[in-house]
Amino acid sequence: MRVAIIPARGGSKRIPRKNIKTFCGQPMLAYPIQAALNSGVVDKVVVSTDDAEIAAIARHYGAETPFMRKPELADDFTGTTDVIRNAITELQQLGWPLSSCACIYATTPLLNSERIAAAYQLLLNSKADYVFTAARFSFPIQRALLQTAEGGVVPFDPASIMRRSQDLAETFHDAGQLYWATADTWLDTGKAVFGTGSRMLLLPAHLVQDIDTVEDWQRAELLYQLLQAPAQ
C-alpha cells in the first residue's frame, strides 16, 4: 500500500491555524490531500494531527485520520522525520501493509498530482533511498555576505567572493514539499533524507514557496492564481 502522510499539527505560531486557514477558497490542507488522491500513485492519504478540527477537515476532503498524534510529537521541536516514523508505526500496528510512503507538507498548494507521481517514478527507477522536491539557488551561495556586529560586511566564503558565477558549483535547496521513500527506509535511522543515496526532483522557482509569514502567504496566493489562470 502506498500512503501519503501529511503532518498537520494545530499549534502554528507565526500564522495561527495555518494548516486550515482559507487559501484561495479552500482550507490550505485541502490542496495536498487532493493532489495526492489525484496522483494515481497514492492509495490512501493520512493526516497526522493532534487537533480535532484539523482531523475533521482532513476527513471532509478525503483523507483518513486513523490515529491522533501524541502531544509530545506536536511541539515546536519535534522533527518531521520523527512524526513520519511515528505515523508509519501507528499504521503498521493497525495492520496497514505499507510499501512506500510520501511525506507531504500541509502548506503545499503549488504541489500538483503530476509531480507527486513523477517523484514516485523516480524513486522506483533510481532505487534511491529518498526522493524529494528541490530547486536551484538563484544566486551562488558561495558569494553570500555576512553582516558584522558593527554593521559592516564580510564575505561568507572569501575564496569565492571574486570568482565568476559560472565557475562556482551549482547549488540546490529542499523545496519543503514532498519526500518519498519505502516504509522500511523511513524507519531506518541510518538513512538520511539528505544523504548520498537520495535523489532530487528539481522544480522551477515559481513552484517553490515557503509559507511562514503573512507576506509568504500573499505571494503563494498570487502564484497559485497565476498558475490556475487560463492560458491566453
mmCIF file of N, CA and C in Angstrom, residues 24-90:
data_model
loop_
_atom_site.group_PDB
_atom_site.id
_atom_site.type_symbol
_atom_site.label_atom_id
_atom_site.label_comp_id
_atom_site.label_asym_id
_atom_site.label_seq_id
_atom_site.Cartn_x
_atom_site.Cartn_y
_atom_site.Cartn_z
ATOM 1 N N CYS A 24 -7.259 30.830 -1.121
ATOM 2 C CA CYS A 24 -7.905 30.835 -2.444
ATOM 3 C C CYS A 24 -9.177 29.981 -2.455
ATOM 4 N N GLY A 25 -9.964 30.082 -1.382
ATOM 5 C CA GLY A 25 -11.273 29.462 -1.367
ATOM 6 C C GLY A 25 -11.399 28.133 -0.670
ATOM 7 N N GLN A 26 -10.284 27.521 -0.280
ATOM 8 C CA GLN A 26 -10.324 26.237 0.417
ATOM 9 C C GLN A 26 -9.373 26.264 1.611
ATOM 10 N N PRO A 27 -9.600 25.390 2.596
ATOM 11 C CA PRO A 27 -8.590 25.251 3.650
ATOM 12 C C PRO A 27 -7.256 24.824 3.026
ATOM 13 N N MET A 28 -6.186 25.374 3.527
ATOM 14 C CA MET A 28 -4.866 25.050 2.988
ATOM 15 C C MET A 28 -4.649 23.545 2.875
ATOM 16 N N LEU A 29 -5.081 22.809 3.894
ATOM 17 C CA LEU A 29 -4.859 21.372 3.941
ATOM 18 C C LEU A 29 -5.522 20.637 2.788
ATOM 19 N N ALA A 30 -6.564 21.208 2.214
ATOM 20 C CA ALA A 30 -7.278 20.530 1.125
ATOM 21 C C ALA A 30 -6.392 20.307 -0.091
ATOM 22 N N TYR A 31 -5.467 21.219 -0.345
ATOM 23 C CA TYR A 31 -4.680 21.154 -1.574
ATOM 24 C C TYR A 31 -3.766 19.917 -1.631
ATOM 25 N N PRO A 32 -2.931 19.655 -0.622
ATOM 26 C CA PRO A 32 -2.114 18.441 -0.710
ATOM 27 C C PRO A 32 -2.936 17.162 -0.658
ATOM 28 N N ILE A 33 -4.056 17.170 0.074
ATOM 29 C CA ILE A 33 -4.904 15.972 0.104
ATOM 30 C C ILE A 33 -5.409 15.668 -1.302
ATOM 31 N N GLN A 34 -5.944 16.663 -1.976
ATOM 32 C CA GLN A 34 -6.498 16.461 -3.307
ATOM 33 C C GLN A 34 -5.411 16.089 -4.311
ATOM 34 N N ALA A 35 -4.253 16.736 -4.221
ATOM 35 C CA ALA A 35 -3.167 16.421 -5.149
ATOM 36 C C ALA A 35 -2.721 14.976 -4.993
ATOM 37 N N ALA A 36 -2.599 14.512 -3.761
ATOM 38 C CA ALA A 36 -2.169 13.135 -3.525
ATOM 39 C C ALA A 36 -3.217 12.141 -4.012
ATOM 40 N N LEU A 37 -4.495 12.392 -3.700
ATOM 41 C CA LEU A 37 -5.552 11.475 -4.108
ATOM 42 C C LEU A 37 -5.684 11.396 -5.627
ATOM 43 N N ASN A 38 -5.357 12.481 -6.332
ATOM 44 C CA ASN A 38 -5.482 12.515 -7.785
ATOM 45 C C ASN A 38 -4.209 12.107 -8.515
ATOM 46 N N SER A 39 -3.178 11.735 -7.773
ATOM 47 C CA SER A 39 -1.878 11.455 -8.398
ATOM 48 C C SER A 39 -1.824 10.114 -9.114
ATOM 49 N N GLY A 40 -2.669 9.172 -8.738
ATOM 50 C CA GLY A 40 -2.641 7.847 -9.327
ATOM 51 C C GLY A 40 -1.599 6.926 -8.730
ATOM 52 N N VAL A 41 -0.798 7.433 -7.787
ATOM 53 C CA VAL A 41 0.251 6.604 -7.185
ATOM 54 C C VAL A 41 0.087 6.509 -5.669
ATOM 55 N N VAL A 42 -1.002 7.050 -5.142
ATOM 56 C CA VAL A 42 -1.259 7.032 -3.700
ATOM 57 C C VAL A 42 -2.574 6.297 -3.453
ATOM 58 N N ASP A 43 -2.526 5.285 -2.612
ATOM 59 C CA ASP A 43 -3.736 4.529 -2.281
ATOM 60 C C ASP A 43 -4.562 5.203 -1.206
ATOM 61 N N LYS A 44 -3.906 5.769 -0.201
ATOM 62 C CA LYS A 44 -4.601 6.447 0.889
ATOM 63 C C LYS A 44 -3.799 7.661 1.327
ATOM 64 N N VAL A 45 -4.512 8.658 1.811
ATOM 65 C CA VAL A 45 -3.883 9.842 2.404
ATOM 66 C C VAL A 45 -4.217 9.854 3.883
ATOM 67 N N VAL A 46 -3.191 9.970 4.709
ATOM 68 C CA VAL A 46 -3.352 10.000 6.160
ATOM 69 C C VAL A 46 -2.839 11.337 6.676
ATOM 70 N N VAL A 47 -3.626 11.992 7.490
ATOM 71 C CA VAL A 47 -3.187 13.231 8.133
ATOM 72 C C VAL A 47 -2.819 12.921 9.580
ATOM 73 N N SER A 48 -1.591 13.255 9.948
ATOM 74 C CA SER A 48 -1.114 13.084 11.315
ATOM 75 C C SER A 48 -1.300 14.407 12.048
ATOM 76 N N THR A 49 -2.233 14.447 12.977
ATOM 77 C CA THR A 49 -2.529 15.696 13.679
ATOM 78 C C THR A 49 -2.884 15.420 15.131
ATOM 79 N N ASP A 50 -2.721 16.445 15.936
ATOM 80 C CA ASP A 50 -3.116 16.409 17.338
ATOM 81 C C ASP A 50 -4.395 17.191 17.561
ATOM 82 N N ASP A 51 -5.016 17.691 16.480
ATOM 83 C CA ASP A 51 -6.080 18.677 16.559
ATOM 84 C C ASP A 51 -7.370 18.108 15.955
ATOM 85 N N ALA A 52 -8.448 18.118 16.734
ATOM 86 C CA ALA A 52 -9.707 17.523 16.287
ATOM 87 C C ALA A 52 -10.314 18.266 15.101
ATOM 88 N N GLU A 53 -10.206 19.592 15.078
ATOM 89 C CA GLU A 53 -10.762 20.354 13.954
ATOM 90 C C GLU A 53 -10.010 20.055 12.669
ATOM 91 N N ILE A 54 -8.686 19.991 12.752
ATOM 92 C CA ILE A 54 -7.889 19.643 11.573
ATOM 93 C C ILE A 54 -8.248 18.244 11.090
ATOM 94 N N ALA A 55 -8.418 17.316 12.020
ATOM 95 C CA ALA A 55 -8.773 15.945 11.645
ATOM 96 C C ALA A 55 -10.113 15.912 10.917
ATOM 97 N N ALA A 56 -11.084 16.671 11.383
ATOM 98 C CA ALA A 56 -12.406 16.684 10.747
ATOM 99 C C ALA A 56 -12.329 17.256 9.334
ATOM 100 N N ILE A 57 -11.574 18.324 9.170
ATOM 101 C CA ILE A 57 -11.420 18.920 7.838
ATOM 102 C C ILE A 57 -10.673 17.954 6.917
ATOM 103 N N ALA A 58 -9.665 17.280 7.430
ATOM 104 C CA ALA A 58 -8.925 16.299 6.632
ATOM 105 C C ALA A 58 -9.860 15.216 6.109
ATOM 106 N N ARG A 59 -10.705 14.693 6.970
ATOM 107 C CA ARG A 59 -11.644 13.649 6.544
ATOM 108 C C ARG A 59 -12.643 14.179 5.518
ATOM 109 N N HIS A 60 -13.065 15.422 5.681
ATOM 110 C CA HIS A 60 -14.017 16.019 4.741
ATOM 111 C C HIS A 60 -13.458 16.031 3.326
ATOM 112 N N TYR A 61 -12.146 16.231 3.192
ATOM 113 C CA TYR A 61 -11.531 16.306 1.864
ATOM 114 C C TYR A 61 -10.951 14.978 1.393
ATOM 115 N N GLY A 62 -11.252 13.900 2.110
ATOM 116 C CA GLY A 62 -10.902 12.581 1.601
ATOM 117 C C GLY A 62 -9.748 11.886 2.267
ATOM 118 N N ALA A 63 -9.120 12.526 3.242
ATOM 119 C CA ALA A 63 -8.020 11.889 3.968
ATOM 120 C C ALA A 63 -8.573 11.039 5.107
ATOM 121 N N GLU A 64 -7.707 10.246 5.699
ATOM 122 C CA GLU A 64 -8.075 9.440 6.855
ATOM 123 C C GLU A 64 -7.253 9.876 8.059
ATOM 124 N N THR A 65 -7.832 9.714 9.237
ATOM 125 C CA THR A 65 -7.141 10.037 10.489
ATOM 126 C C THR A 65 -7.309 8.851 11.439
ATOM 127 N N PRO A 66 -6.642 7.744 11.165
ATOM 128 C CA PRO A 66 -6.847 6.533 11.966
ATOM 129 C C PRO A 66 -6.234 6.595 13.359
ATOM 130 N N PHE A 67 -5.474 7.633 13.646
ATOM 131 C CA PHE A 67 -4.900 7.830 14.981
ATOM 132 C C PHE A 67 -4.728 9.320 15.196
ATOM 133 N N MET A 68 -4.620 9.735 16.447
ATOM 134 C CA MET A 68 -4.312 11.120 16.780
ATOM 135 C C MET A 68 -2.874 11.191 17.272
ATOM 136 N N ARG A 69 -2.164 12.199 16.816
ATOM 137 C CA ARG A 69 -0.758 12.332 17.190
ATOM 138 C C ARG A 69 -0.619 12.696 18.664
ATOM 139 N N LYS A 70 0.351 12.084 19.315
ATOM 140 C CA LYS A 70 0.598 12.357 20.729
ATOM 141 C C LYS A 70 1.099 13.787 20.916
ATOM 142 N N PRO A 71 0.718 14.448 22.015
ATOM 143 C CA PRO A 71 1.141 15.836 22.243
ATOM 144 C C PRO A 71 2.652 16.027 22.199
ATOM 145 N N GLU A 72 3.403 15.058 22.692
ATOM 146 C CA GLU A 72 4.866 15.209 22.701
ATOM 147 C C GLU A 72 5.472 15.189 21.304
ATOM 148 N N LEU A 73 4.683 14.786 20.294
ATOM 149 C CA LEU A 73 5.147 14.810 18.906
ATOM 150 C C LEU A 73 4.538 15.982 18.129
ATOM 151 N N ALA A 74 3.940 16.926 18.844
ATOM 152 C CA ALA A 74 3.290 18.065 18.195
ATOM 153 C C ALA A 74 3.796 19.392 18.743
ATOM 154 N N ASP A 75 5.014 19.388 19.315
ATOM 155 C CA ASP A 75 5.558 20.639 19.846
ATOM 156 C C ASP A 75 6.405 21.336 18.789
ATOM 157 N N ASP A 76 7.077 22.415 19.184
ATOM 158 C CA ASP A 76 7.865 23.205 18.239
ATOM 159 C C ASP A 76 9.224 22.600 17.933
ATOM 160 N N PHE A 77 9.571 21.506 18.577
ATOM 161 C CA PHE A 77 10.929 20.979 18.459
ATOM 162 C C PHE A 77 11.009 19.606 17.795
ATOM 163 N N THR A 78 9.878 18.929 17.636
ATOM 164 C CA THR A 78 9.882 17.600 17.037
ATOM 165 C C THR A 78 10.095 17.701 15.534
ATOM 166 N N GLY A 79 11.039 16.922 15.009
ATOM 167 C CA GLY A 79 11.331 16.943 13.590
ATOM 168 C C GLY A 79 10.315 16.162 12.775
ATOM 169 N N THR A 80 10.241 16.489 11.490
ATOM 170 C CA THR A 80 9.287 15.825 10.603
ATOM 171 C C THR A 80 9.544 14.330 10.507
ATOM 172 N N THR A 81 10.796 13.929 10.434
ATOM 173 C CA THR A 81 11.109 12.504 10.297
ATOM 174 C C THR A 81 10.554 11.707 11.469
ATOM 175 N N ASP A 82 10.653 12.251 12.675
ATOM 176 C CA ASP A 82 10.091 11.565 13.846
ATOM 177 C C ASP A 82 8.577 11.417 13.723
ATOM 178 N N VAL A 83 7.916 12.437 13.180
ATOM 179 C CA VAL A 83 6.462 12.389 13.013
ATOM 180 C C VAL A 83 6.077 11.319 11.987
ATOM 181 N N ILE A 84 6.837 11.235 10.896
ATOM 182 C CA ILE A 84 6.527 10.238 9.862
ATOM 183 C C ILE A 84 6.809 8.835 10.384
ATOM 184 N N ARG A 85 7.898 8.661 11.106
ATOM 185 C CA ARG A 85 8.187 7.337 11.677
ATOM 186 C C ARG A 85 7.088 6.913 12.645
ATOM 187 N N ASN A 86 6.618 7.843 13.436
ATOM 188 C CA ASN A 86 5.517 7.540 14.352
ATOM 189 C C ASN A 86 4.261 7.144 13.585
ATOM 190 N N ALA A 87 3.949 7.879 12.523
ATOM 191 C CA ALA A 87 2.752 7.575 11.740
ATOM 192 C C ALA A 87 2.854 6.190 11.107
ATOM 193 N N ILE A 88 4.015 5.865 10.553
ATOM 194 C CA ILE A 88 4.200 4.547 9.938
ATOM 195 C C ILE A 88 4.034 3.450 10.981
ATOM 196 N N THR A 89 4.621 3.651 12.147
ATOM 197 C CA THR A 89 4.496 2.659 13.219
ATOM 198 C C THR A 89 3.040 2.484 13.637
ATOM 199 N N GLU A 90 2.317 3.586 13.787
ATOM 200 C CA GLU A 90 0.901 3.523 14.154
ATOM 201 C C GLU A 90 0.101 2.757 13.096
#
